[in-house]
Short mmCIF file of C-alpha atoms and ligand atoms in Angstrom, two decimals:
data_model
loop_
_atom_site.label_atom_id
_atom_site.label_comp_id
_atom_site.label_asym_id
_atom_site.label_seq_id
_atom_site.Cartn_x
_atom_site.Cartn_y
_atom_site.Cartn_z
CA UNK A 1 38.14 36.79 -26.92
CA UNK A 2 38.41 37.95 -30.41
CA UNK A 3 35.45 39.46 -32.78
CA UNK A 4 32.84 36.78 -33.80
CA UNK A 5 32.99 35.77 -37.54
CA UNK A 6 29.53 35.31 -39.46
CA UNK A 7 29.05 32.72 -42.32
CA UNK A 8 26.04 33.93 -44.09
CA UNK A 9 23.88 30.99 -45.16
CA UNK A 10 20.92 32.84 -47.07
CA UNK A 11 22.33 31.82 -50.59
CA UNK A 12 22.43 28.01 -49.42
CA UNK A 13 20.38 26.70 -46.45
CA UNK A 14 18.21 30.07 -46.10
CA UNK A 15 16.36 29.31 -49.34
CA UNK A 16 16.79 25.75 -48.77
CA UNK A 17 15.07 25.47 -45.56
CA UNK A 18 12.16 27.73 -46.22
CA UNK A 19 11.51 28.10 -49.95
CA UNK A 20 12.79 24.80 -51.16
CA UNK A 21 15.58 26.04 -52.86
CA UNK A 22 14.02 28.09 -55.01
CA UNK A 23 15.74 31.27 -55.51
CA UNK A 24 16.78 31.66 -59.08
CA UNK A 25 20.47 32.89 -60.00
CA UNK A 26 18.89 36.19 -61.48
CA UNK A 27 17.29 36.87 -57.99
CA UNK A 28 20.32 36.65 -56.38
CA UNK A 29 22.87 38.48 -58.90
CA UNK A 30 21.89 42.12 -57.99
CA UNK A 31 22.38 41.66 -54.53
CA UNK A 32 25.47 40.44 -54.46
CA UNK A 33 27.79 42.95 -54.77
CA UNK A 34 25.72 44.67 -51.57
CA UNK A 35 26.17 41.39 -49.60
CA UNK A 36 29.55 41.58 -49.99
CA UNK A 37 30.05 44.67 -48.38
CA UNK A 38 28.37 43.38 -45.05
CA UNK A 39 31.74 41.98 -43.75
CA UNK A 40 30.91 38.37 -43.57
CA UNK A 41 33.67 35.61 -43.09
CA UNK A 42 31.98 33.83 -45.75
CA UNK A 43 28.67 32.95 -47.64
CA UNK A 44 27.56 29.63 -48.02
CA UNK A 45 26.14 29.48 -51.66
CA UNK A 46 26.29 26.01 -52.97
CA UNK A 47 25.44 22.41 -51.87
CA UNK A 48 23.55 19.81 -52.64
CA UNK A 49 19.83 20.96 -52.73
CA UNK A 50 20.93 24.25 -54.52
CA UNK A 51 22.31 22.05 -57.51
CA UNK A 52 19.73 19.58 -57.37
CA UNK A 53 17.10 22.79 -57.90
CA UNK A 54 18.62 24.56 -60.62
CA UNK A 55 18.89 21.16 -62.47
CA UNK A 56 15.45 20.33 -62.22
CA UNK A 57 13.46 23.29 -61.24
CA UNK A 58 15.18 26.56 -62.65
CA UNK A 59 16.58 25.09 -65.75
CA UNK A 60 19.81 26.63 -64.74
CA UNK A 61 23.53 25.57 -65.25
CA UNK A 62 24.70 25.24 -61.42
CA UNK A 63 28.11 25.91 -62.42
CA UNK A 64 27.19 28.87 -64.16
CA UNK A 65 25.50 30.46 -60.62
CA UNK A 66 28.63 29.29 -58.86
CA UNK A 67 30.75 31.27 -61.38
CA UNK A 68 28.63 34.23 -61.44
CA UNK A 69 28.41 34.22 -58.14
CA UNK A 70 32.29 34.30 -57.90
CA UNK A 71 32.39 37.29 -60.50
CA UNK A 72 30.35 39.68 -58.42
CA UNK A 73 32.15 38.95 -54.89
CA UNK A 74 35.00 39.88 -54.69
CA UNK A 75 36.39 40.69 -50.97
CA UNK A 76 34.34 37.52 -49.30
CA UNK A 77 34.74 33.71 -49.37
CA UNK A 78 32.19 31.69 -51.13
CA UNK A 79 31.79 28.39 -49.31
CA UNK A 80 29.77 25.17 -50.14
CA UNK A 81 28.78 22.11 -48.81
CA UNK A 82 29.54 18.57 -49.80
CA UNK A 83 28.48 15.56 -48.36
CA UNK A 84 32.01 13.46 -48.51
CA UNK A 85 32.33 10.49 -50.95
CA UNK A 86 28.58 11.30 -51.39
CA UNK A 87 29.49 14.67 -52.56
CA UNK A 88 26.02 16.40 -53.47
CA UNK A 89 24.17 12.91 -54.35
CA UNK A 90 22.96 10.28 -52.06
CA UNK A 91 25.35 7.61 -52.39
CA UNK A 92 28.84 6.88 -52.23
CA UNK A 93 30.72 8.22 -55.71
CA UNK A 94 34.19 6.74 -56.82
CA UNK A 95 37.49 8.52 -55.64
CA UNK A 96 37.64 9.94 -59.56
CA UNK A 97 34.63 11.87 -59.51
CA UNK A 98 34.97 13.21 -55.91
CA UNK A 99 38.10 14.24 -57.40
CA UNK A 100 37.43 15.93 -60.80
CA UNK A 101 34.13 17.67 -58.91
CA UNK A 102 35.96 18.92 -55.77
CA UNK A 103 38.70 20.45 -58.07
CA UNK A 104 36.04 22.36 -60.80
CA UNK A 105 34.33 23.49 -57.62
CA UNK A 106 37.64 25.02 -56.28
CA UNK A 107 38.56 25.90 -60.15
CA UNK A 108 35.33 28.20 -60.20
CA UNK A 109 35.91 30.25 -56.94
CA UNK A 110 34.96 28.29 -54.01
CA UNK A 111 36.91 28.61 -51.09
CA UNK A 112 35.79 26.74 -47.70
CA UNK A 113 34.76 23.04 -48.66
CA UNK A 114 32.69 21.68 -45.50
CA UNK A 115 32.34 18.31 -45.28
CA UNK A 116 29.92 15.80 -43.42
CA UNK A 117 29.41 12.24 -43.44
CA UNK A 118 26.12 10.73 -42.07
CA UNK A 119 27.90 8.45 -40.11
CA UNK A 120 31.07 10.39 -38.93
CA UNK A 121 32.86 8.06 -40.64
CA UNK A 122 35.88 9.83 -41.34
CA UNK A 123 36.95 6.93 -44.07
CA UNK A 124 34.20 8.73 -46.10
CA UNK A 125 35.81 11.60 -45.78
CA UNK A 126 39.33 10.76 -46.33
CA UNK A 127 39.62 11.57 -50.26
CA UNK A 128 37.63 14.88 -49.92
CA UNK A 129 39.98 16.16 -47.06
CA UNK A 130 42.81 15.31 -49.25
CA UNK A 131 41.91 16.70 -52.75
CA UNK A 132 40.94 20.15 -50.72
CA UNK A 133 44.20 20.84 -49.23
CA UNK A 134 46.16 19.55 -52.44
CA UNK A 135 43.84 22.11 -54.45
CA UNK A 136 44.70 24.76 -51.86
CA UNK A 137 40.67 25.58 -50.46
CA UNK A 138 40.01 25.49 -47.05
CA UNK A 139 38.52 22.13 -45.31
CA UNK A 140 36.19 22.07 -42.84
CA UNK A 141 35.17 18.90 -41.54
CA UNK A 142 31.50 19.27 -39.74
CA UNK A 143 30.46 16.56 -37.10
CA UNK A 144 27.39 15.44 -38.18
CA UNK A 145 25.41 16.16 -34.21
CA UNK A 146 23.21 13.92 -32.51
CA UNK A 147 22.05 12.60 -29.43
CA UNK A 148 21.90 9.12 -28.31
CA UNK A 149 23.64 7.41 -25.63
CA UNK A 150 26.68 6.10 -27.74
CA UNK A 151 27.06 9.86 -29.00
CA UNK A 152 29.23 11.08 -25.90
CA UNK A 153 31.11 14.87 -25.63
CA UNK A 154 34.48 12.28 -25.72
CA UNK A 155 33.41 10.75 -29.33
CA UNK A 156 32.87 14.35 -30.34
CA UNK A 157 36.21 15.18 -29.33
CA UNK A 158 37.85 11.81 -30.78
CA UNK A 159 36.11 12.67 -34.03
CA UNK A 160 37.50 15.90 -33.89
CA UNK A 161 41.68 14.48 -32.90
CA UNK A 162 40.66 12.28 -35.89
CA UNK A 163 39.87 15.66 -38.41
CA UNK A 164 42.50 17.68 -37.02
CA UNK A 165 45.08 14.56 -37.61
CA UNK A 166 43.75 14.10 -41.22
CA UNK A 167 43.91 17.56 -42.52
CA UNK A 168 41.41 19.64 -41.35
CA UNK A 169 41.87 23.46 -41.34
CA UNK A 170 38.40 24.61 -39.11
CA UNK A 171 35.83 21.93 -37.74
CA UNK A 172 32.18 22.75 -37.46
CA UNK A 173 29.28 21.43 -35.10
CA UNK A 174 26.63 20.60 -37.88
CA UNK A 175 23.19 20.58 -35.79
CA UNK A 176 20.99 19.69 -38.73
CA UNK A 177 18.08 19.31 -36.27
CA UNK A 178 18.59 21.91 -34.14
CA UNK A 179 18.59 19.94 -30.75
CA UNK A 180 22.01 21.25 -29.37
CA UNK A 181 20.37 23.35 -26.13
CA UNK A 182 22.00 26.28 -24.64
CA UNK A 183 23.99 24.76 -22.23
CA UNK A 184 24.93 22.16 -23.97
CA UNK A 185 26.45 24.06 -26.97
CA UNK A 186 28.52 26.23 -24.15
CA UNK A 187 29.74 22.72 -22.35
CA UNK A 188 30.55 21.25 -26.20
CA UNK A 189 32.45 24.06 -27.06
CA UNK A 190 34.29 24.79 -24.38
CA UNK A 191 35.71 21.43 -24.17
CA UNK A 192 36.42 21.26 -27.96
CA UNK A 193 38.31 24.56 -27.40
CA UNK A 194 40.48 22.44 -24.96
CA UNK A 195 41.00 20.14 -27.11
CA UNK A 196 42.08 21.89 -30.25
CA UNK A 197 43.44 25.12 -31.60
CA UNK A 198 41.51 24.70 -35.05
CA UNK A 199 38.81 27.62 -35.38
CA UNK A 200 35.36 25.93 -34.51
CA UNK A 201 31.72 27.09 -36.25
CA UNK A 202 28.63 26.34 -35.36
CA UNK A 203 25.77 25.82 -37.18
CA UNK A 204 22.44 25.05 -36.31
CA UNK A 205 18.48 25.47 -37.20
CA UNK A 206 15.96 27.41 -35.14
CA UNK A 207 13.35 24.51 -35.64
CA UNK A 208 13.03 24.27 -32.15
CA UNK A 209 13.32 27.67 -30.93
CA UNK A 210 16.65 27.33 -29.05
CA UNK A 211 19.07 28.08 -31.78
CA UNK A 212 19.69 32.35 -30.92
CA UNK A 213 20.06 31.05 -26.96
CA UNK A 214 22.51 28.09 -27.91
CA UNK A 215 24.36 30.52 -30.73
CA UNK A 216 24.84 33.15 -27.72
CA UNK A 217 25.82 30.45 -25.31
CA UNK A 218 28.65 29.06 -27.97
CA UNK A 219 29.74 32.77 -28.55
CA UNK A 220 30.34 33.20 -24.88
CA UNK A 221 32.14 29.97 -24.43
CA UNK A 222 34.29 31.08 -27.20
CA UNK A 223 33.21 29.36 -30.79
CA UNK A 224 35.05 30.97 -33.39
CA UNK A 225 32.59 31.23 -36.65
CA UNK A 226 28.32 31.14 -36.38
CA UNK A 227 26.37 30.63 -39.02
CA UNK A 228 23.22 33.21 -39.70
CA UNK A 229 20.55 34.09 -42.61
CA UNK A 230 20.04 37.57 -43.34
CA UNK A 231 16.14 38.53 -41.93
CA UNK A 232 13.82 37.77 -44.58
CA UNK A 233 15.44 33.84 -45.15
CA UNK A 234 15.89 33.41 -41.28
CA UNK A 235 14.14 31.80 -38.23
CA UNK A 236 11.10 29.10 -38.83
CA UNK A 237 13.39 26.01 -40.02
CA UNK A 238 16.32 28.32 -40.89
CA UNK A 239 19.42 30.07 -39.42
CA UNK A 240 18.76 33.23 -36.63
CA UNK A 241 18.65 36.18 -38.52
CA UNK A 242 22.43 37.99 -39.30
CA UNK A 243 21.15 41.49 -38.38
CA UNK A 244 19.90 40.52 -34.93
CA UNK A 245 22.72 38.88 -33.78
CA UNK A 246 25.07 41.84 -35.05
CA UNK A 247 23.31 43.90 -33.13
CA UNK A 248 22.68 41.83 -30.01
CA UNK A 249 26.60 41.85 -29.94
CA UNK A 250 26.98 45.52 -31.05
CA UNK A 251 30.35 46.93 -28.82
CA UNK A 252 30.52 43.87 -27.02
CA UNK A 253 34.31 42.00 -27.39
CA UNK A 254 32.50 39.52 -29.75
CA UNK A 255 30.86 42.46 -32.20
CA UNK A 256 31.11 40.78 -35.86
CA UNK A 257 31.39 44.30 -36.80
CA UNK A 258 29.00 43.77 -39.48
CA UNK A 259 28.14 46.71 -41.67
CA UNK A 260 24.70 47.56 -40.63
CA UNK A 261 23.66 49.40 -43.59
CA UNK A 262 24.33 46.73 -45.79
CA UNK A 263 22.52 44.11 -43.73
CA UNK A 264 19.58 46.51 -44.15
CA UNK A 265 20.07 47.12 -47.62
CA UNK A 266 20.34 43.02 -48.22
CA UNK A 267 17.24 42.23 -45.97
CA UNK A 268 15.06 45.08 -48.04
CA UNK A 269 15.56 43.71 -51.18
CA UNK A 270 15.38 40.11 -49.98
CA UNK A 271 11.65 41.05 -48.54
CA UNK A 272 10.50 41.97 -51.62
CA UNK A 273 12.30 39.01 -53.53
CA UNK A 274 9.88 36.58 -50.65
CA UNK A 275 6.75 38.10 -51.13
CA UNK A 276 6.71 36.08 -54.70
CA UNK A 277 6.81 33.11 -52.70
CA UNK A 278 4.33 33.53 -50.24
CA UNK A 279 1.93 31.76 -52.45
CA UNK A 280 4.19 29.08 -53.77
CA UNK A 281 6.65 27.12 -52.39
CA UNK A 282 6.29 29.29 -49.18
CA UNK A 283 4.85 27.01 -46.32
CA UNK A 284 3.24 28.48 -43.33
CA UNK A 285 4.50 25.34 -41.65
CA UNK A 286 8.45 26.17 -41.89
CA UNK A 287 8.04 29.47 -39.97
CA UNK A 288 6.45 27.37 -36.84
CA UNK A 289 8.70 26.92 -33.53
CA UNK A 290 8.67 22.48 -32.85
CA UNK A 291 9.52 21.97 -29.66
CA UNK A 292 8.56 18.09 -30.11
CA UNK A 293 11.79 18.31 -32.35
CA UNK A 294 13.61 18.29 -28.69
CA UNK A 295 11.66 15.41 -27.41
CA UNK A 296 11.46 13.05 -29.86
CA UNK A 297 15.16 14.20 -30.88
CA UNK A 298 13.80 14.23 -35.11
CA UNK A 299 14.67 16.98 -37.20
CA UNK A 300 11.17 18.94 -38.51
CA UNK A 301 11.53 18.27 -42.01
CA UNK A 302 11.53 14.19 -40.95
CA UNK A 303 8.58 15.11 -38.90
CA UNK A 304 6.35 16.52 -41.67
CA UNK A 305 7.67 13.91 -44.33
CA UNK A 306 6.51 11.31 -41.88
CA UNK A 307 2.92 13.28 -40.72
CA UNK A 308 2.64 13.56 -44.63
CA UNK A 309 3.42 9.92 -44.98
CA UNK A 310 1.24 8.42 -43.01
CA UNK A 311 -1.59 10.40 -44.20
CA UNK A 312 -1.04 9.07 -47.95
CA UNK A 313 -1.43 5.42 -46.14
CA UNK A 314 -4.17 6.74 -44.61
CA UNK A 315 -3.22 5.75 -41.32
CA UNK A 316 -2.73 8.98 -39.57
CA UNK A 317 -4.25 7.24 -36.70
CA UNK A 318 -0.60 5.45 -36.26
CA UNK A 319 1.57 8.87 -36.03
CA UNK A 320 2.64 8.21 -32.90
CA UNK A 321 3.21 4.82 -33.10
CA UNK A 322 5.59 6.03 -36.12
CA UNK A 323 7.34 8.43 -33.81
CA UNK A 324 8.08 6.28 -31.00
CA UNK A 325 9.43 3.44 -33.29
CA UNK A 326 11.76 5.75 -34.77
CA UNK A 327 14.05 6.04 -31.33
CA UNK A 328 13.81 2.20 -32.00
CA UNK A 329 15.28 1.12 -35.08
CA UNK A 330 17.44 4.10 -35.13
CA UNK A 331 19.15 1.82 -31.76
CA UNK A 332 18.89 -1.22 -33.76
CA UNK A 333 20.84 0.03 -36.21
CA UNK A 334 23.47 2.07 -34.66
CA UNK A 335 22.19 4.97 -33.90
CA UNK A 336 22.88 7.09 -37.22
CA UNK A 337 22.62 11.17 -36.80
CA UNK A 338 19.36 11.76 -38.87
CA UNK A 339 20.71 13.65 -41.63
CA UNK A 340 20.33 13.07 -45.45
CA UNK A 341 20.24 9.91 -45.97
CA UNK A 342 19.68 7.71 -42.92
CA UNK A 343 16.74 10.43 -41.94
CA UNK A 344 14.91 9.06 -44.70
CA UNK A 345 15.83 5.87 -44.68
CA UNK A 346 15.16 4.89 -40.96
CA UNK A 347 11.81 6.84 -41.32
CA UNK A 348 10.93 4.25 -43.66
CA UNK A 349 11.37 1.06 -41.69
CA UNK A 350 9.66 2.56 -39.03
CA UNK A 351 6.92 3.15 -41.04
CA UNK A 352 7.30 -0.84 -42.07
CA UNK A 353 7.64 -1.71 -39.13
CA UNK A 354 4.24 0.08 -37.32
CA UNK A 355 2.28 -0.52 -41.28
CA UNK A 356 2.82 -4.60 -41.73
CA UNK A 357 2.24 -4.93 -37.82
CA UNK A 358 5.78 -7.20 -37.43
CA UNK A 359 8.89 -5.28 -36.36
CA UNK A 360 11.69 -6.03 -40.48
CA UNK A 361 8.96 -7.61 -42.23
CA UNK A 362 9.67 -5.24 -44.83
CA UNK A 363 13.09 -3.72 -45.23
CA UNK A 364 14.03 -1.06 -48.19
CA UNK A 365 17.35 -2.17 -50.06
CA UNK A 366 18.55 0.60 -48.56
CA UNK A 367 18.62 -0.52 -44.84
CA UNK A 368 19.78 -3.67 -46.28
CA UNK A 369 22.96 -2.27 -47.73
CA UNK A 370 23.50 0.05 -44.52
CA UNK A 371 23.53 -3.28 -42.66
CA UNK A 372 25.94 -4.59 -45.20
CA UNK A 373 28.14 -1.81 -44.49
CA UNK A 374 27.84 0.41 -47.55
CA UNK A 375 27.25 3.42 -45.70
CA UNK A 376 30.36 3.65 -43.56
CA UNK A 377 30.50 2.06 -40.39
CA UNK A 378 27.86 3.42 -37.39
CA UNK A 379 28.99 4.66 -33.71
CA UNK A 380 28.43 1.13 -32.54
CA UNK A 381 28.31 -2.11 -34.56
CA UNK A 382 25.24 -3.37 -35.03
CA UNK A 383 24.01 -6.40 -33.13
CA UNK A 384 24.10 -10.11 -34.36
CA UNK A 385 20.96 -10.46 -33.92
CA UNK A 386 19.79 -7.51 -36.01
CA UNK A 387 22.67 -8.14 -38.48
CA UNK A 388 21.04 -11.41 -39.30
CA UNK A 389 17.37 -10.15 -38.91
CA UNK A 390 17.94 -8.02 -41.85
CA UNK A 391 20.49 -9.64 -43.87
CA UNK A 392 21.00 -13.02 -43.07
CA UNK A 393 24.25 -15.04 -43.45
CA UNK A 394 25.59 -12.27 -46.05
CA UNK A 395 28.99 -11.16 -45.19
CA UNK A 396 29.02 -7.23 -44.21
CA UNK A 397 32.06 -5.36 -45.31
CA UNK A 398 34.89 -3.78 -43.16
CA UNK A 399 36.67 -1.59 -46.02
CA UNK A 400 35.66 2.10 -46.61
CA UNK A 401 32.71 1.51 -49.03
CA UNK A 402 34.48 3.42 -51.94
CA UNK A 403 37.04 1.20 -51.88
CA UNK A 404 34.66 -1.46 -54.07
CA UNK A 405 34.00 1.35 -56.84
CA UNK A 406 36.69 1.36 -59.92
CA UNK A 407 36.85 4.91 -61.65
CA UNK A 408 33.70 6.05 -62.83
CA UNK A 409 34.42 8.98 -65.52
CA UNK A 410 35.10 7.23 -68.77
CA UNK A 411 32.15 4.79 -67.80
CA UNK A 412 29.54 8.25 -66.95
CA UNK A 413 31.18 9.72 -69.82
CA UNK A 414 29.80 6.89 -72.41
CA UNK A 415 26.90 6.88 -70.72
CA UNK A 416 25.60 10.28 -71.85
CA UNK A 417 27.64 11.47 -74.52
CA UNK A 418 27.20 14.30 -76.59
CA UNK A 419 24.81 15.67 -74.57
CA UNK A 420 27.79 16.62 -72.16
CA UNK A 421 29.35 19.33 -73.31
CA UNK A 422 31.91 19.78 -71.06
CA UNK A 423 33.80 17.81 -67.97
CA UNK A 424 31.68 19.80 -65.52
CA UNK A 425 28.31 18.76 -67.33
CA UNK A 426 29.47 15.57 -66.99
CA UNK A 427 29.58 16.10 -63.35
CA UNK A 428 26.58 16.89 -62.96
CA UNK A 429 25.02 13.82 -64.76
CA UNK A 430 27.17 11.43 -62.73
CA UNK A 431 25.05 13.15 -59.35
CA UNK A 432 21.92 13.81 -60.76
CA UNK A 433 21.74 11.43 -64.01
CA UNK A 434 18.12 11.92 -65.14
CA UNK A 435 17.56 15.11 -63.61
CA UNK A 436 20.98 16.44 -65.61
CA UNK A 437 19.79 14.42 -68.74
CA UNK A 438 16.48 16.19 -68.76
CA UNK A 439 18.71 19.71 -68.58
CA UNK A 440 20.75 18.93 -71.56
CA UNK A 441 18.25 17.84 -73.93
CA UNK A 442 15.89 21.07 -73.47
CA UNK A 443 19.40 23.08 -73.63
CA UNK A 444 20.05 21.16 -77.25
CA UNK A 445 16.65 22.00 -77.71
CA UNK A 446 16.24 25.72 -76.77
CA UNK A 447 19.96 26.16 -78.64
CA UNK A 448 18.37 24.90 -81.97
CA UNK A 449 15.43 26.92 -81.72
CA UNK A 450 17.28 29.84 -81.42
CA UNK A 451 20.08 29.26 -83.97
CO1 CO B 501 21.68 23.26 -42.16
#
């Protein structure tokens, strides 16, 4: 078996998970150049959340990190992560803007594209995979992982025949919830190794507390890529820690050969960078191992959302009502991996559904249009019964959701204007309208100030 490559997730999911996003571009700049000395396969840097932030929390220009990112690393591969025909929003976007924003991505130095859908439904995938190999990145298509009974190790490897057949380069087990166990993650990756020569990744959360023992058990069986945060943005709801795991393997035949010094170097300055947020947006409540995340198979960020939900209807009391009706409409419906959106989304009706005291009395729009089939298409189809419960006699649709949108750039671009200066500020209104409105105006405004 050959040396163990390390994606280094700090810049992306680190921050994400335990400072909610909040590093600013200027915190990050100096270390770069450091960072890229460590001998990573890649660093994840950009996604969803991190744009999202700098939009509406930094007042940065998301593009502008992403290109000074790219300016001070040179020797490693700056990788991001897109949601498919979602691509860093919440719903599905028309073929023309996954288009345009895949290409400016690529255009200002990113070079792995992984992609997810909710659903695995490669359909919503489809475009992305094609626009990243035409623009000459590299694609990585990431099964979104769950557990239910319909989720089987053969879908996982007919998911994976379906990537490989529609362009992937590398394929990555996404574990958003961190519930893949040890011996699980050895079984899954062994057989996906059978199945396919593509080099596999893993990436997963300690939010449980299994994630170094199930990262170990995927080296051994022979995963190709992990994914780790350097010390100080590790553990808690994050990746393991880079440094540990370079040393754990240190002269074994999987030693990442990471550059130890460097890792030090990177975790130093990072330390001091974290002790700002210790009184901010850094949560005690992140860093704790949830083992419950294993038994009631919920990612921890659903868990506190709900636990923080039903406290604001003051009916704590009905927690664990909450939690055991989750299992239940996320059946009715399919079961869905709980990942951005449907994690929200099913938490809701089963917060309906224990609140009113009758099981789709109340049903978001958003269930409604799941059922309709403007998500994608789940594992299983969804009952009759259910079908009709929610939506009645409306007709649910069998083509790839995107397929209803016409173009959407000349119709985003009247929308806003002036305001967008260029094609990539346009962008970033059509995924974040208000939030990228907001941005422009106090840009306009800062710009006149100063002229
Ligand atoms: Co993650």
């Amino acid at each position: 078996m050959s040396r163990l490559k390390i994606a280094e997730t700090s810049l992306r999911d680190g921050h994400q998970s335990l400072i909610a996003t909040r590093l600013t571009t200027d915190e990050i700049l100096p270390i770069l150049s450091e960072m890229d000395k460590a001998g990573y396969y890649s660093m994840e840097v950009w996604g969803g959340a991190t744009f999202d932030t700098c939009l509406r929390y930094l007042n940065e220009d998301p593009w502008e990190r992403l290109r000074k990112i790219r300016a001070n690393v040179k020797n490693t591969k700056l990788q991001m992560l897109s949601r498919g025909q979602n691509i860093l929003g919440y719903k599905n976007y028309p073929d023309d803007i996954v288009e345009r924003f895949l290409k400016n991505a690529i255009y200002e130095g990113i070079d792995i594209v992984r992609i997810f859908d909710a659903l695995n439904d490669i359909r919503n995938l489809k475009k992305s995979i094609e626009i990243i190999n035409k623009e000459g990145a590299h694609c990585q298509c990431a099964i979104s992982y769950t557990i239910s009974p319909v989720h089987t190790k053969e879908y996982y490897l007919n998911l994976i025949k379906e990537f490989e057949s529609a362009g992937a380069d590398s394929i990555c087990i996404k574990d958003m919830s961190g519930i893949l166990l040890p011996y699980q993650a050895y079984d899954l990756v062994k057989s996906i190794k059978e199945v396919t020569k593509l080099p596999l990744e893993l990436h997963t959360h300690c939010t449980s507390g299994v994630a170094e023992m199930s990262l170990l058990k995927a080296i051994e069986a022979g995963v190709d890529i992990v994914d780790t945060a350097i010390s100080p943005l590790s553990s808690g709801t994050s990746q393991p820690a880079t440094e540990s795991l370079a040393l754990t393997l240190k002269d074994s035949p999987r030693d990442p050969k990471l550059n130890i010094d460097s890792l030090n170097n990177t975790a130093d300055y990072f330390k001091s960078i974290m002790k700002k947020y210790e009184e901010k947006e850094f949560n005690i409540k992140v860093l704790m191992t949830e083992p419950k995340t294993l038994l009631y198979q919920i990612p921890g960020g659903m868990l506190s959302n709900l636990l923080v939900q039903m406290k604001s209807l003051n009916a704590s009391d009905k927690f664990e009502e909450v939690l055991a009706e989750v299992p239940k409409v996320r059946e009715d419906l399919g079961f869905p991996p709980l990942v951005t959106p449907m994690s929200q989304m099913i938490g809701a009706q089963a917060v309906f559904n224990v609140i009113s005291g009758e099981r789709y009395k109340i049903i978001p729009t958003e269930i409604k249009n799941y059922v309709r089939g403007m998500y994608g298409r789940p594992a299983v189809p969804l009952s009759d019964e259910i079908t009709k419960l929610i939506i009645g006699d409306e007709e649910v649709i069998t083509v790839r959701p995107a397929d209803l949108l016409g173009d959407g750039y000349e119709e985003f671009k009247e929308q806003i204007g002036h305001l967008a200066q260029t094609e990539q500020d346009l962008l970033s209104y059509a995924l974040f309208p208000q939030v990228a409105k907001d941005f422009f105006e106090k840009r306009k405004q800062n710009v006149t100030l100063h002229s």
